[in-house]
Coordinates of C-alpha atoms in Angstrom, one line a residue:
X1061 CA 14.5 23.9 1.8
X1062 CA 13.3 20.1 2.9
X1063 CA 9.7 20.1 2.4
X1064 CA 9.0 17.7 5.3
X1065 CA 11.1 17.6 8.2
X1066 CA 11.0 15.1 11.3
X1067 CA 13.2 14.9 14.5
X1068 CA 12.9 11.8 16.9
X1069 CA 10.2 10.5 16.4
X1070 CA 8.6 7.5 18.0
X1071 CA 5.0 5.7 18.4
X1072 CA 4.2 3.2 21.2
X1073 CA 0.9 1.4 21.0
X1074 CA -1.8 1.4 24.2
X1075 CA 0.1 -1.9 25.8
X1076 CA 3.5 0.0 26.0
X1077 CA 4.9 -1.9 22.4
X1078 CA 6.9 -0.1 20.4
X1079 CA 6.4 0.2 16.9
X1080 CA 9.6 2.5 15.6
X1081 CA 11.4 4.7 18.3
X1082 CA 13.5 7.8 17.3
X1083 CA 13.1 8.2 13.9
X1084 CA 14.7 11.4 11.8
X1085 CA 14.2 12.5 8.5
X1086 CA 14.2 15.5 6.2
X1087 CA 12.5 15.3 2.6
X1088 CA 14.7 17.3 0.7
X1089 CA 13.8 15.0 -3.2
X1090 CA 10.5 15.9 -4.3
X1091 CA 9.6 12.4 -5.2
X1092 CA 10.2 10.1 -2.7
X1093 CA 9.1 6.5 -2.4
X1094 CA 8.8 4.9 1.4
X1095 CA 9.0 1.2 1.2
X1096 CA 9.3 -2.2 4.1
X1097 CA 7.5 -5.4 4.8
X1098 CA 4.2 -5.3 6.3
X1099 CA 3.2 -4.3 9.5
X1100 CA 6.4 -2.1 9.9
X1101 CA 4.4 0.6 10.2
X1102 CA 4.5 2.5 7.0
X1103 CA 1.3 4.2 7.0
X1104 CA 1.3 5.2 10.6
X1105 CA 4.9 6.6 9.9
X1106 CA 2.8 8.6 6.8
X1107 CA 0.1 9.2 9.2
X1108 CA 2.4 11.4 12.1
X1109 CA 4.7 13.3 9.0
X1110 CA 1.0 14.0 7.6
X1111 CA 0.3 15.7 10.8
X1112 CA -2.9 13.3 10.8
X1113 CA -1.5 11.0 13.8
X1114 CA 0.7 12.6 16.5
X1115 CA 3.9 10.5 17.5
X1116 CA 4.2 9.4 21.1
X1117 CA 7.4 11.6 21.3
X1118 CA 9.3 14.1 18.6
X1119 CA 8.2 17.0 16.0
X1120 CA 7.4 17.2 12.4
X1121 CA 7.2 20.6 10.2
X1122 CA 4.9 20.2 7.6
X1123 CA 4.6 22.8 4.7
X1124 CA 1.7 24.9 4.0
X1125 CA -0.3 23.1 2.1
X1126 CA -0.8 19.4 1.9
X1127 CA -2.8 16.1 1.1
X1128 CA -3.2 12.3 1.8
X1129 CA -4.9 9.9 0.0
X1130 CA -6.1 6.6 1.6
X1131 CA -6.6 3.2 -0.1
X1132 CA -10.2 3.1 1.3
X1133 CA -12.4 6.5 2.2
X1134 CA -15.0 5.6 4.5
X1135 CA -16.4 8.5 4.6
X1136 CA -17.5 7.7 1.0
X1137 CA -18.1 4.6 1.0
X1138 CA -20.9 5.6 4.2
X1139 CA -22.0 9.2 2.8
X1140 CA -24.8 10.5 -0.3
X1141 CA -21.8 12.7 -1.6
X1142 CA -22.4 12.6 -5.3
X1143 CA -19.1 13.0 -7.4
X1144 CA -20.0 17.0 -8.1
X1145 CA -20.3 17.5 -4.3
X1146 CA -17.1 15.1 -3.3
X1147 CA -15.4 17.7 -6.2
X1148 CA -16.7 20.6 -4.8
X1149 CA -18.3 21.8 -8.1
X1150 CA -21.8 21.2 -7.3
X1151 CA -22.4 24.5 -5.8
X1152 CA -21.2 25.7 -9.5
X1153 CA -23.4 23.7 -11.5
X1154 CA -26.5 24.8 -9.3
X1155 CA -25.5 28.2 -9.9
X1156 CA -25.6 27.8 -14.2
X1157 CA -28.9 26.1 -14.2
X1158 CA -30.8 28.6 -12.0
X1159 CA -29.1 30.9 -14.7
X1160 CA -30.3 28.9 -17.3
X1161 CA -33.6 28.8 -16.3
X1162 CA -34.1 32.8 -16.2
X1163 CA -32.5 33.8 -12.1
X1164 CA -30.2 36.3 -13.3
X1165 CA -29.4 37.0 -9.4
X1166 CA -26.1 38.2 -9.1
X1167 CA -25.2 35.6 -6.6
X1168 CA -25.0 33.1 -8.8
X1169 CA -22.8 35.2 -11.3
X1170 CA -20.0 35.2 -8.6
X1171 CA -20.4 31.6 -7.9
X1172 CA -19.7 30.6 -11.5
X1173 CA -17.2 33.5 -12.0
X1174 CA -15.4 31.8 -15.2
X1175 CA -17.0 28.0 -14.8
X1176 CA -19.4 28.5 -17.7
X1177 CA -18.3 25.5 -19.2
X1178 CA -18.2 23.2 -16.5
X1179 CA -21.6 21.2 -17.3
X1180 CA -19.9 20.2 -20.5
X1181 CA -16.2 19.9 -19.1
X1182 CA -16.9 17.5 -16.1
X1183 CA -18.7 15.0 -17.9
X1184 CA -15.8 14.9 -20.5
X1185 CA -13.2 14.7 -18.2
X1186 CA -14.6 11.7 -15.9
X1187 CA -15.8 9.8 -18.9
X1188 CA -12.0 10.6 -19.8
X1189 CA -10.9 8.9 -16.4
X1190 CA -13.7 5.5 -17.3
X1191 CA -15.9 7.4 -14.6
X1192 CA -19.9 7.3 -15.0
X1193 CA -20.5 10.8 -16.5
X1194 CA -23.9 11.8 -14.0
X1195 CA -22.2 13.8 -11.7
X1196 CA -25.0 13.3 -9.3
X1197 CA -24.2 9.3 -9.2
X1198 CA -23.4 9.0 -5.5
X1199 CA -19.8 7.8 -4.7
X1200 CA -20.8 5.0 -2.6
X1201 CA -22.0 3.2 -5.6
X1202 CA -18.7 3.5 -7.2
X1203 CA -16.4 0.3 -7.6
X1204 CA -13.5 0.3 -5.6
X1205 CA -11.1 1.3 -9.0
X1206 CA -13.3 4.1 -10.2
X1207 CA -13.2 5.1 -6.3
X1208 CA -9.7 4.9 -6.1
X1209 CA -9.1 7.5 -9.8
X1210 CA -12.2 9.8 -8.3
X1211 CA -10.1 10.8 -5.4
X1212 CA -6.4 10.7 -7.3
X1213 CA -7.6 13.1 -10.4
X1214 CA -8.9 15.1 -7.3
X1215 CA -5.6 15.3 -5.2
X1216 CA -3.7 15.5 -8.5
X1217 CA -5.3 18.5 -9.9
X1218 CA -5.0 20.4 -6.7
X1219 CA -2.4 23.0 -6.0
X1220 CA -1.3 21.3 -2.4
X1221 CA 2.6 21.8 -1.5
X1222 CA 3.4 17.7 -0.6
X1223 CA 0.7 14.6 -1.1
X1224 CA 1.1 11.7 0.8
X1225 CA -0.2 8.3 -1.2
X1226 CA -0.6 5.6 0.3
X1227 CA -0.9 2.5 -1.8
X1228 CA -2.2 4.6 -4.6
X1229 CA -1.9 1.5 -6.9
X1230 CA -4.2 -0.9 -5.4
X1231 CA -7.6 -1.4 -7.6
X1232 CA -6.1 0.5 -10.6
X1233 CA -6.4 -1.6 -13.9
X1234 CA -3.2 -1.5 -16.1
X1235 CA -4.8 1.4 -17.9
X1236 CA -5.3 3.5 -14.7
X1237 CA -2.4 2.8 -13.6
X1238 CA -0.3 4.4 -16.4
X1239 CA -2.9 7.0 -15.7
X1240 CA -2.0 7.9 -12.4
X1241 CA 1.9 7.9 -13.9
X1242 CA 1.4 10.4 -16.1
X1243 CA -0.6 12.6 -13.5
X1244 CA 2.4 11.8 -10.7
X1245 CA 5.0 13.0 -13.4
X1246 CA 3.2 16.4 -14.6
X1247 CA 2.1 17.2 -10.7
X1248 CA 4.1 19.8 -9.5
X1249 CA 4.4 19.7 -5.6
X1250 CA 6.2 17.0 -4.1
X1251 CA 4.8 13.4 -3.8
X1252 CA 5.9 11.2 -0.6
X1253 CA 4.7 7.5 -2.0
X1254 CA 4.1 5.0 0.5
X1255 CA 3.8 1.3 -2.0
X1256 CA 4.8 -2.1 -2.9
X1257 CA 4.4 -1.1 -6.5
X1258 CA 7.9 -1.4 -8.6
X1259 CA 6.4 0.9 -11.2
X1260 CA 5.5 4.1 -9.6
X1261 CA 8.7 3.3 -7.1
X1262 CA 11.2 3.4 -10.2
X1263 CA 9.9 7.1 -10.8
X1264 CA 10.8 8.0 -7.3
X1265 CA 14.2 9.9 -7.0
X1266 CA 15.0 8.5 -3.8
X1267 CA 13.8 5.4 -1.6
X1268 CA 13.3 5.3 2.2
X1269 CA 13.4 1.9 3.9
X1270 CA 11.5 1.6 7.3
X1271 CA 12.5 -1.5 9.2
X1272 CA 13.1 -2.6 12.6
X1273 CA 16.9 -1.3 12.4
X1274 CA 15.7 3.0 11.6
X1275 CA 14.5 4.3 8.7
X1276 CA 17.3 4.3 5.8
X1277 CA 17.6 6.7 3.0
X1278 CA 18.7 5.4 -0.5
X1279 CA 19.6 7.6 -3.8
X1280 CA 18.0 7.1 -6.5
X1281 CA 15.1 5.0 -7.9
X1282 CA 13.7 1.6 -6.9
X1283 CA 16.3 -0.2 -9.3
X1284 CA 19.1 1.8 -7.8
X1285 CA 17.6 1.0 -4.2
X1286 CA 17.4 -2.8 -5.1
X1287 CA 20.7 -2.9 -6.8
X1288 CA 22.4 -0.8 -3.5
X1289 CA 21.0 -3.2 -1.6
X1290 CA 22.5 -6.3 -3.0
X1291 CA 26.1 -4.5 -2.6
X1292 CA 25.7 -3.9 1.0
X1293 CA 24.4 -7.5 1.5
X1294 CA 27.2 -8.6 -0.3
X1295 CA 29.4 -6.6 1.9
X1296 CA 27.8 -7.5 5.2
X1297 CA 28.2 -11.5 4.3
X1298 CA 31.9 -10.8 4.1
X1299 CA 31.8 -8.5 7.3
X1300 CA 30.1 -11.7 8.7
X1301 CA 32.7 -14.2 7.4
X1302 CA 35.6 -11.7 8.9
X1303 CA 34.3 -11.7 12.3
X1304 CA 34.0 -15.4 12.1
X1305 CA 37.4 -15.7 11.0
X1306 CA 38.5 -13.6 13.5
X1307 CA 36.2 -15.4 16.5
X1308 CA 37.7 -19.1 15.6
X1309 CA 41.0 -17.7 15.5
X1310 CA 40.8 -15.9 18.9
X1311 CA 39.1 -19.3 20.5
X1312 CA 42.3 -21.0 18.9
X1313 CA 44.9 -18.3 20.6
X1314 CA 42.9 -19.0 24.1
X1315 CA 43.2 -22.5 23.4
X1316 CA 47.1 -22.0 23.3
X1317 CA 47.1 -20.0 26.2
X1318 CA 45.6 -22.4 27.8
X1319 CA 47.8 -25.2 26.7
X1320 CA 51.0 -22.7 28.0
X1321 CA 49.9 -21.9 31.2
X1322 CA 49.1 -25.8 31.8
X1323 CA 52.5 -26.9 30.2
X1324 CA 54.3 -23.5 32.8
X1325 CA 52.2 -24.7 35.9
X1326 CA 53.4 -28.4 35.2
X1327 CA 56.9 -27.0 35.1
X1328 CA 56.2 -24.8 38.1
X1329 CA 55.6 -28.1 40.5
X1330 CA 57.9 -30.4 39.3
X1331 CA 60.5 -27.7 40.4
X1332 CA 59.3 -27.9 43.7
X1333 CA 59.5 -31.0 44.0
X1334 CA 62.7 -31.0 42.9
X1335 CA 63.7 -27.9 45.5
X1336 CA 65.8 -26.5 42.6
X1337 CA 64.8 -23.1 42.6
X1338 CA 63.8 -20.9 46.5
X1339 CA 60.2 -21.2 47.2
X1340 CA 59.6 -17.9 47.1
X1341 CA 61.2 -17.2 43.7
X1342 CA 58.5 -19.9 42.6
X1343 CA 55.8 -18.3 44.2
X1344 CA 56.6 -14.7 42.7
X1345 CA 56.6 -16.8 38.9
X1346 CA 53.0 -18.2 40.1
X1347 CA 51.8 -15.1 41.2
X1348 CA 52.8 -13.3 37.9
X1349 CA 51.9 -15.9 35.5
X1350 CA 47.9 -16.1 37.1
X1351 CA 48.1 -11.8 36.8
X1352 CA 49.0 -12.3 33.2
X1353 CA 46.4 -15.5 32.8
X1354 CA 43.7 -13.5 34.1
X1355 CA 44.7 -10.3 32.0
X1356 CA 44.6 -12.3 28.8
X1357 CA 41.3 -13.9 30.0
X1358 CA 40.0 -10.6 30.1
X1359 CA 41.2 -9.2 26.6
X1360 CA 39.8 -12.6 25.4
X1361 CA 36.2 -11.8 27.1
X1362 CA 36.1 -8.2 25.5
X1363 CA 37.4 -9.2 22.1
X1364 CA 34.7 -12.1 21.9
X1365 CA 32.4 -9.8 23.1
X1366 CA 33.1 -7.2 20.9
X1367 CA 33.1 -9.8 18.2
X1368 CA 29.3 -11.3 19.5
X1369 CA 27.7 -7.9 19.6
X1370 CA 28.9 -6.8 16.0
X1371 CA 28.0 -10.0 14.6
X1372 CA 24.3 -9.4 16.3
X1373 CA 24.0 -6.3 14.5
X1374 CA 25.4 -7.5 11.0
X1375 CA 22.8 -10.6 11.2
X1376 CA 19.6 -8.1 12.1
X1377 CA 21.0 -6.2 9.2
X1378 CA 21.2 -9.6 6.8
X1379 CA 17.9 -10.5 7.8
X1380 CA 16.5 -7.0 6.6
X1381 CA 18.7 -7.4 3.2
X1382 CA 18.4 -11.1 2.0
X1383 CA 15.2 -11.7 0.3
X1384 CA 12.9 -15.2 1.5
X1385 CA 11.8 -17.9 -0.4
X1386 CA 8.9 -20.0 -0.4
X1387 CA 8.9 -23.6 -1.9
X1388 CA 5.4 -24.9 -3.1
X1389 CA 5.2 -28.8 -3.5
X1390 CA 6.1 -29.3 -7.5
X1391 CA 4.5 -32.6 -8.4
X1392 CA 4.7 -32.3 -12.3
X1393 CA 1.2 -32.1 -13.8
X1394 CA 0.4 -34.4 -17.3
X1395 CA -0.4 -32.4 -20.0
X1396 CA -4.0 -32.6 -20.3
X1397 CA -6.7 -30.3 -21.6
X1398 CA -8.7 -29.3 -18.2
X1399 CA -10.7 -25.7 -18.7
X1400 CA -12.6 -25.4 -22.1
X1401 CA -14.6 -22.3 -22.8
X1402 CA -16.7 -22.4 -26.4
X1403 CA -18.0 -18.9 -27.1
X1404 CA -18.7 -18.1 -23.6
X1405 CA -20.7 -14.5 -22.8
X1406 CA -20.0 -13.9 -19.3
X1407 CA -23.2 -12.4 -16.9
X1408 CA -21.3 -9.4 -15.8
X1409 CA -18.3 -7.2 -17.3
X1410 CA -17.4 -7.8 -21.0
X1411 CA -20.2 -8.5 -23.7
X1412 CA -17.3 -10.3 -26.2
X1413 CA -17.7 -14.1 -26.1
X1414 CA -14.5 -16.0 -24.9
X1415 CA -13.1 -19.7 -26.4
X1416 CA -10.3 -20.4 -24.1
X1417 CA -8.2 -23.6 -24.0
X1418 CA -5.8 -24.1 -21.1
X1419 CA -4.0 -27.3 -20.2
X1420 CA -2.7 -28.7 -16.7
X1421 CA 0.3 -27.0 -16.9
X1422 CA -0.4 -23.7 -17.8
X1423 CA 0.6 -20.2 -16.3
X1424 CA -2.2 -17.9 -17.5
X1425 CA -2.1 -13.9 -17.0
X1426 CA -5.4 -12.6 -16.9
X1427 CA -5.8 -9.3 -18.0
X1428 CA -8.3 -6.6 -19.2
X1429 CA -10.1 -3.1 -17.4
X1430 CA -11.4 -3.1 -14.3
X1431 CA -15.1 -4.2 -14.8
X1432 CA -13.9 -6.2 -18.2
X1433 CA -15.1 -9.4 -15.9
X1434 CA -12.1 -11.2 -14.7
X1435 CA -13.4 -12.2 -11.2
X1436 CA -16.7 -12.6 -12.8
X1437 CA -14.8 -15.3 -14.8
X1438 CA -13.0 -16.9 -12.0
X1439 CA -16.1 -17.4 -10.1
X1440 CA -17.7 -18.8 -13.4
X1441 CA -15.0 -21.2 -13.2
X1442 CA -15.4 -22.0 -9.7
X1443 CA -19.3 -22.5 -10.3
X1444 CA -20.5 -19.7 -8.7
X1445 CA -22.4 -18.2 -11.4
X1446 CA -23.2 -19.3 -14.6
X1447 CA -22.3 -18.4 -18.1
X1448 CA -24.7 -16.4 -19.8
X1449 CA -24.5 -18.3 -23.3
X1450 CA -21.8 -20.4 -24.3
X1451 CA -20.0 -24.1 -23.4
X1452 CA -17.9 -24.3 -20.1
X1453 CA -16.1 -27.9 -19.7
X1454 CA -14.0 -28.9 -16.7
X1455 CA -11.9 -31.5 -15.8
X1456 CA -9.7 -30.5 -13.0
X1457 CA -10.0 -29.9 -9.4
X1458 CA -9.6 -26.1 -8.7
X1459 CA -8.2 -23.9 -5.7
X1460 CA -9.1 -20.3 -5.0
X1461 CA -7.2 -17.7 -3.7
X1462 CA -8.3 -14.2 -3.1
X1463 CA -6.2 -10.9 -2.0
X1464 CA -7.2 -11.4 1.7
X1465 CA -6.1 -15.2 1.3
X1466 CA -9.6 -16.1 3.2
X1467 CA -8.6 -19.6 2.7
X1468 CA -7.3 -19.0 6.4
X1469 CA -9.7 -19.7 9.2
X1470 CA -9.3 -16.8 11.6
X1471 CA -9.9 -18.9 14.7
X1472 CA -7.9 -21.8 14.0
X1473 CA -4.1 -21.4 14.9
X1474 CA -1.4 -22.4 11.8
X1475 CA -0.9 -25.7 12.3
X1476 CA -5.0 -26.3 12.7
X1477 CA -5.5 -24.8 9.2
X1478 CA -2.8 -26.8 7.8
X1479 CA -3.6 -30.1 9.2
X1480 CA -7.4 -29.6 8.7
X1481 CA -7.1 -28.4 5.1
X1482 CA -4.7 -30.7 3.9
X1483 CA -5.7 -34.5 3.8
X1484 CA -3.5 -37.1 5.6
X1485 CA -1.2 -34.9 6.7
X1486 CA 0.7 -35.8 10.4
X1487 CA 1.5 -33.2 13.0
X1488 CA 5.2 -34.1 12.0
X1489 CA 5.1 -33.3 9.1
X1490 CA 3.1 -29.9 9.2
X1491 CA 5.4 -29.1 11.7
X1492 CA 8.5 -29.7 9.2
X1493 CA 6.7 -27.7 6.2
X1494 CA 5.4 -24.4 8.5
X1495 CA 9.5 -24.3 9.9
X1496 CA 10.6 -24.5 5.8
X1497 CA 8.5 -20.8 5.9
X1498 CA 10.0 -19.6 9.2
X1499 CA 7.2 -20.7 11.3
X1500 CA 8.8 -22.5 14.4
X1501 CA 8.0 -24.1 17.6
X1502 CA 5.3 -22.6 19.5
X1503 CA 4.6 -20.0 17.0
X1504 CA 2.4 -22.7 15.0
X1505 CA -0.1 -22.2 17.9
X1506 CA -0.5 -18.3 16.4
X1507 CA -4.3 -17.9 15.3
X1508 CA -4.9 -16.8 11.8
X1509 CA -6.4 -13.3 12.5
X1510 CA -3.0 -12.8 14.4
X1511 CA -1.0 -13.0 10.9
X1512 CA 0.5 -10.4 8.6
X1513 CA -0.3 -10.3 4.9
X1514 CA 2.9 -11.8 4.0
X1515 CA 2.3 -15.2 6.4
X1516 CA -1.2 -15.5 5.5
X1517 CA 0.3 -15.9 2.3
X1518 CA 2.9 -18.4 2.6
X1519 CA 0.8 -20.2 4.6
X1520 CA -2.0 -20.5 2.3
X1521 CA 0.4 -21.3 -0.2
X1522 CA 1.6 -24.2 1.4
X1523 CA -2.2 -25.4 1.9
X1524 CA -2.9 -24.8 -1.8
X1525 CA 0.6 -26.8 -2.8
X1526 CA -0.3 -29.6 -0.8
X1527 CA -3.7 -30.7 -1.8
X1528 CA -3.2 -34.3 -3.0
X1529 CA -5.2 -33.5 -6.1
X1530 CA -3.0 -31.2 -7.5
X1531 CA -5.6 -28.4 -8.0
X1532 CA -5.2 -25.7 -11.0
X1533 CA -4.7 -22.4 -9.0
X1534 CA -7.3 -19.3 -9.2
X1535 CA -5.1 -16.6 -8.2
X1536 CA -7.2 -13.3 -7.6
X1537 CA -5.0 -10.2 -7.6
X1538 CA -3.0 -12.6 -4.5
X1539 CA 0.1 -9.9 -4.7
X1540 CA -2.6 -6.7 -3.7
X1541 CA -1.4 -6.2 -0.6
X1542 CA 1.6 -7.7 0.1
X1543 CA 5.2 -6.4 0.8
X1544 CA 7.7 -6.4 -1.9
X1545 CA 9.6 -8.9 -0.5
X1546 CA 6.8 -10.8 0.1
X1547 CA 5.5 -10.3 -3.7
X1548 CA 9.4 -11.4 -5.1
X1549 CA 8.9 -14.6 -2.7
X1550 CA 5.4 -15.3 -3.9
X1551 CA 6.7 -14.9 -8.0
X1552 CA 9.3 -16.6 -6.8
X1553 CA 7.6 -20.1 -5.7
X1554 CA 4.6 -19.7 -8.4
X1555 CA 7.6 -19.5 -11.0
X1556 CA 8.9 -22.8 -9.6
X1557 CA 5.4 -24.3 -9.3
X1558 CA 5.0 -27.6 -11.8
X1559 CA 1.2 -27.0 -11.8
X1560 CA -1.0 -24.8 -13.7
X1561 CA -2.5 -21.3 -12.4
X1562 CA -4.9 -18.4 -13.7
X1563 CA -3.4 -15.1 -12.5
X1564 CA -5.4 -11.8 -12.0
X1565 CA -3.2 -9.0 -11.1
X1566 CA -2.4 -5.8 -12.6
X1567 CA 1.3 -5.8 -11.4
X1568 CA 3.2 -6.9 -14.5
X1569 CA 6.7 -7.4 -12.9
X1570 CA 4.7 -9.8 -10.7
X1571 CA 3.2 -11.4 -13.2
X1572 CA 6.6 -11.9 -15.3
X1573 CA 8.3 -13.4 -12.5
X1574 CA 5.6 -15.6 -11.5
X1575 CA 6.5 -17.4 -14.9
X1576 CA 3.6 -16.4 -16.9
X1577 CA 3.4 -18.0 -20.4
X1578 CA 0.5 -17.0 -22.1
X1579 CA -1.6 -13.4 -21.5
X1580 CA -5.7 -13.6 -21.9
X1581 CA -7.6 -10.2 -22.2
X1582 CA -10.9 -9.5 -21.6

C-alpha cells in the first residue's frame, strides 16, 4: 500500500509560468530521498504531496497521520513559546508542581496520568540533544542548530505515518548530524527527505530526481542513484553519437540523390536535343523522375526531422546528467607563513586557547560543535572582533564568503559586480569569464537578486579567484544551500584552486573533495 500517492500534478505561478506540469508518483519505499538543482521546485513539490500547498491541477492521497519539518519556523523565531510549551509538556509540568506544593485536585492527577517523572526526564534528554536544560528558555532565543534538533527530536519521537524533511541537515554540527541518523534509522513511519546532503541521501532506499524533463524514480541509495546515472549518460552520449552518424550519412545519401537526378536531367536534354528518343516518352521519364525526387525529398525531411527532434530530447536529457564545472584562476601562491595564532582565547564559543600556523597554500577544514566558535574565529581573522587574550599576526590579504554569498550586490546586474569588484578588468574580458560559467549574451545584464544559489556561487567564485592579490579564502559553510551538483562543482574548482582557503562546513564529502589537507577543531 504506497503511503503517498500523486496523479498529475502541476503548479503554475501567478504570471502563468510553469514550474513542473503533470507530475505522478506513488511512495511505495519507506525512505525515500527527493533530490534536483535549485529552484526546481523541490519544496513546493513537498509542499502539495504534504497537503500543505494545493497544485494548480491533479490529486494527492495522503495517509492518516503526517508531519513536515521546515529549515526555518517562523512561528518560533516570532512567538514566547518556551521549549515545554513548543513540546506540549508544559501543561504537565504545571500539573506536578501544583501537586508538589499541596493541590491534590484531581484535575491535575489526569493531566499527569504517568508523567511523574517528566521534570527530571526533560532536562536529561535536551541536555542529551546539547539543548539549554530550562525548559522555560523561549525558543526564539535558541541558535539556529539547537532550533533545528528542538523541532527534529520533536517530529522524530512522534507516532506520525510519513514526515516530510526538508533540508533537515542545514545548521546541524557533525555531531548532530549523526544524531539525526540515528533517530531517521530507529523512526518507524516513512521518511520522504527533500536534501543536498550525500549522508542522510545514502540511507534512502530509493532516490527521486525532479528536473525540467518529469520527476524520475531511481532504486536504491544515493550511490546507486549516482552510479545509475553515469550509465545512462554514458548511454545517451552514444545514443547521441548514433544519430549523428546516422544525420551525416543521410545528408551524404541526399547529396547523391542530388548528384543523380542532376547527372539523369543532364541526360534527359541532351536527348532532346538529339531527337533520339519521342518527346513524349521523355516527358513521361521527367515526369516520373521529379515524382520520385520529391518522394525521396520528403522521406529525407521526415528522417532528419525525426533525427532533430530525438537528438533535442537526448541533449535536454545530457544537460540534466553531466555534472558542470567551475574553473577558478590558479595562480600558484609562494609558500609563506600568512595567519599566526599564539594562544589565542576567542570572545565567544570555545574557552581553549588556539596556536595555529597556516601557510599560503593551505586547504584548512574547520571543524568543531556548533557554538565551539568557528565563525567567531573567521570574523577574528577578518578583524571584526578581537581576540580575547592571545597573539594574532597576518600577512595576507583575505576574502570572505558566507552561505548567502553576500559578496553579490543585489542591484547590480552580473557583469556590474564582476567588473566593479574586480580591479582592471575589461568588459571583454568579463564577458569571456561569465560565458566559461554558462552566463551568455544578454543574460550578464541579470541582477543579482534574480540569481539561484548555484550562480550566486560561481559568480562570486569567479570575483574571489580574480582578485589580483591573490587573497586567502574564508569560506563560511559556502556549500549550505546549494544543489548537489552545484556542491560537486564548487569541491570541484576549490580542489583545483592553487591558493590557500579556511573551510567551515559540516559536509565532510564536501570538504574531502574540496581537497582539504589539514582538519582544525575547535
Amino acid at each position: 500500500m504506497p503511503v503517498v500517492q500523486a496523479y498529475n500534478i502541476s503548479h503554475q505561478f501567478d504570471n502563468g509560468e510553469m514550474l513542473f506540469q503533470q507530475l505522478s508518483c506513488s511512495m511505495t519505499s519507506h525512505r525515500v530521498g527527493l533530490v534536483g538543482r535549485n529552484g526546481v521546485g523541490k519544496s513546493i513539490f513537498a509542499s502539495i504531496l504534504s497537503g500543505e500547498q494545493q497544485p494548480s491541477s491533479g490529486t494527492v492521497t495522503l495517509p492518516k497521520s503526517h508531519a513536515v519539518y521546515r529549515q526555518q519556523s517562523s512561528q518560533l523565531l516570532s512567538s514566547e513559546l518556551s521549549i515545554a510549551q513548543f513540546l506540549g509538556k508544559d501543561e504537565v509540568l504545571k500539573a506536578i508542581k501544583h501537586v508538589e506544593s499541596g493541590d491534590c485536585s484531581q484535575h491535575w492527577f489526569d493531566v499527569i496520568k504517568e508523567q511523574w517523572e517528566l521534570p527530571l526526564q526533560l532536562p536529561q534528554q535536551l541536555k542529551e540533544l546539547g539543548l539549554p536544560q530550562d525548559t522555560d528558555l523561549p525558543c526564539a532565543q535558541l541558535s539556529g542548530g539547537q532550533l533545528a534538533r528542538l523541532q527534529l527530536w520533536h517530529l522524530l519521537e512522534s507516532n506520525v505515518e510519513l514526515l516530510i524533511l526538508d533540508e533537515p541537515s542545514h545548521h546541524l554540527d557533525a555531531q548532530a548530524k549523526r544524531w539525526l541518523l540515528e533517530s531517521m534509522r530507529a523512526f518507524k513511519g516513512a521518511i520522504l527527505l527533500v536534501s543536498h546532503d550525500r549522508m542522510l541521501l545514502r540511507e534512502m532506499n530509493e532516490i527521486w530526481e525532479l528536473s525540467g524533463l518529469g520527476l524520475q524514480v531511481f532504486g536504491g541509495n544515493y550511490d546507486v542513484y549516482t552510479k545509475q546515472k553515469s550509465a545512462e549518460l554514458q548511454a545517451v552520449e552514444r545514443k547521441l553519437a548514433s544519430v549523428d552518424k546516422q544525420r551525416k550519412k543521410l545528408e551524404i545519401q541526399a547529396q547523391r540523390n542530388r548528384e543523380k537526378a542532376e547527372q539523369r536531367a543532364a541526360k534527359g536534354i541532351k536527348l532532346r536535343k538529339e531527337g533520339s528518343q519521342a518527346t513524349i516518352l521523355l516527358d513521361y521519364k521527367k515526369d516520373q523522375a521529379a515524382s520520385r525526387a520529391s518522394n525521396r525529398k520528403k522521406n529525407d525531411q521526415l528522417r532528419h526531422a525525426y533525427l532533430q527532434d530525438k537528438e533535442q530530447v537526448l541533449k535536454a536529457r545530457k544537460e540534466q546528467l553531466k555534472g558542470q564545472k567551475l574553473y577558478l584562476e590558479d595562480t600558484p601562491s609562494r609558500l609563506r607563513k600568512v595567519i599566526s595564532i599564539l594562544q589565542g582565547v576567542l570572545p565567544f564559543g570555545s574557552t581553549k586557547p588556539i596556536s595555529l600556523q597556516v601557510y599560503a597554500n593551505d586547504k584548512i577544514h574547520l571543524i568543531g560543535k556548533n557554538g565551539s566558535g568557528k565563525s567567531t574565529l573567521l570574523k577574528t581573522l577578518l578583524g571584526k572582533i578581537s581576540l580575547h587574550r592571545g597573539e594574532l599576526r597576518l600577512n595576507t590579504p583575505l576574502y570572505y564568503l558566507d552561505q548567502q554569498f553576500g559578496v553579490i550586490r543585489a542591484e547590480l546586474s552580473i557583469l556590474e559586480n564582476l567588473q566593479q569588484q574586480c580591479s582592471g578588468i575589461t568588459e571583454s574580458d568579463a564577458r569571456t569569464l561569465l560565458a566559461g560559467i554558462g552566463i551568455r549574451r544578454d543574460g550578464v545584464f541579470r541582477l543579482g537578486y534574480m540569481l539561484s544559489g548555484g550562480e550566486k556561487m560561481k559568480l562570486a567564485m569567479l570575483i574571489v579567484s580574480h582578485q589580483p592579490e591573490q587573497p586567502l579564502l574564508l569560506l563560511d559553510e559556502p556549500d549550505n544551500h546549494l544543489d548537489i551538483d552545484s556542491k560537486i562543482m564548487l569541491a570541484q574548482a576549490l580542489c583545483n584552486y592553487r591558493g590557500g582557503f579556511i573551510l567551515v562546513s559540516h559536509d565532510h564529502d564536501f570538504a574531502r573533495e574540496s581537497g582539504i589537507q589539514v582538519q582544525v577543531t575547535l
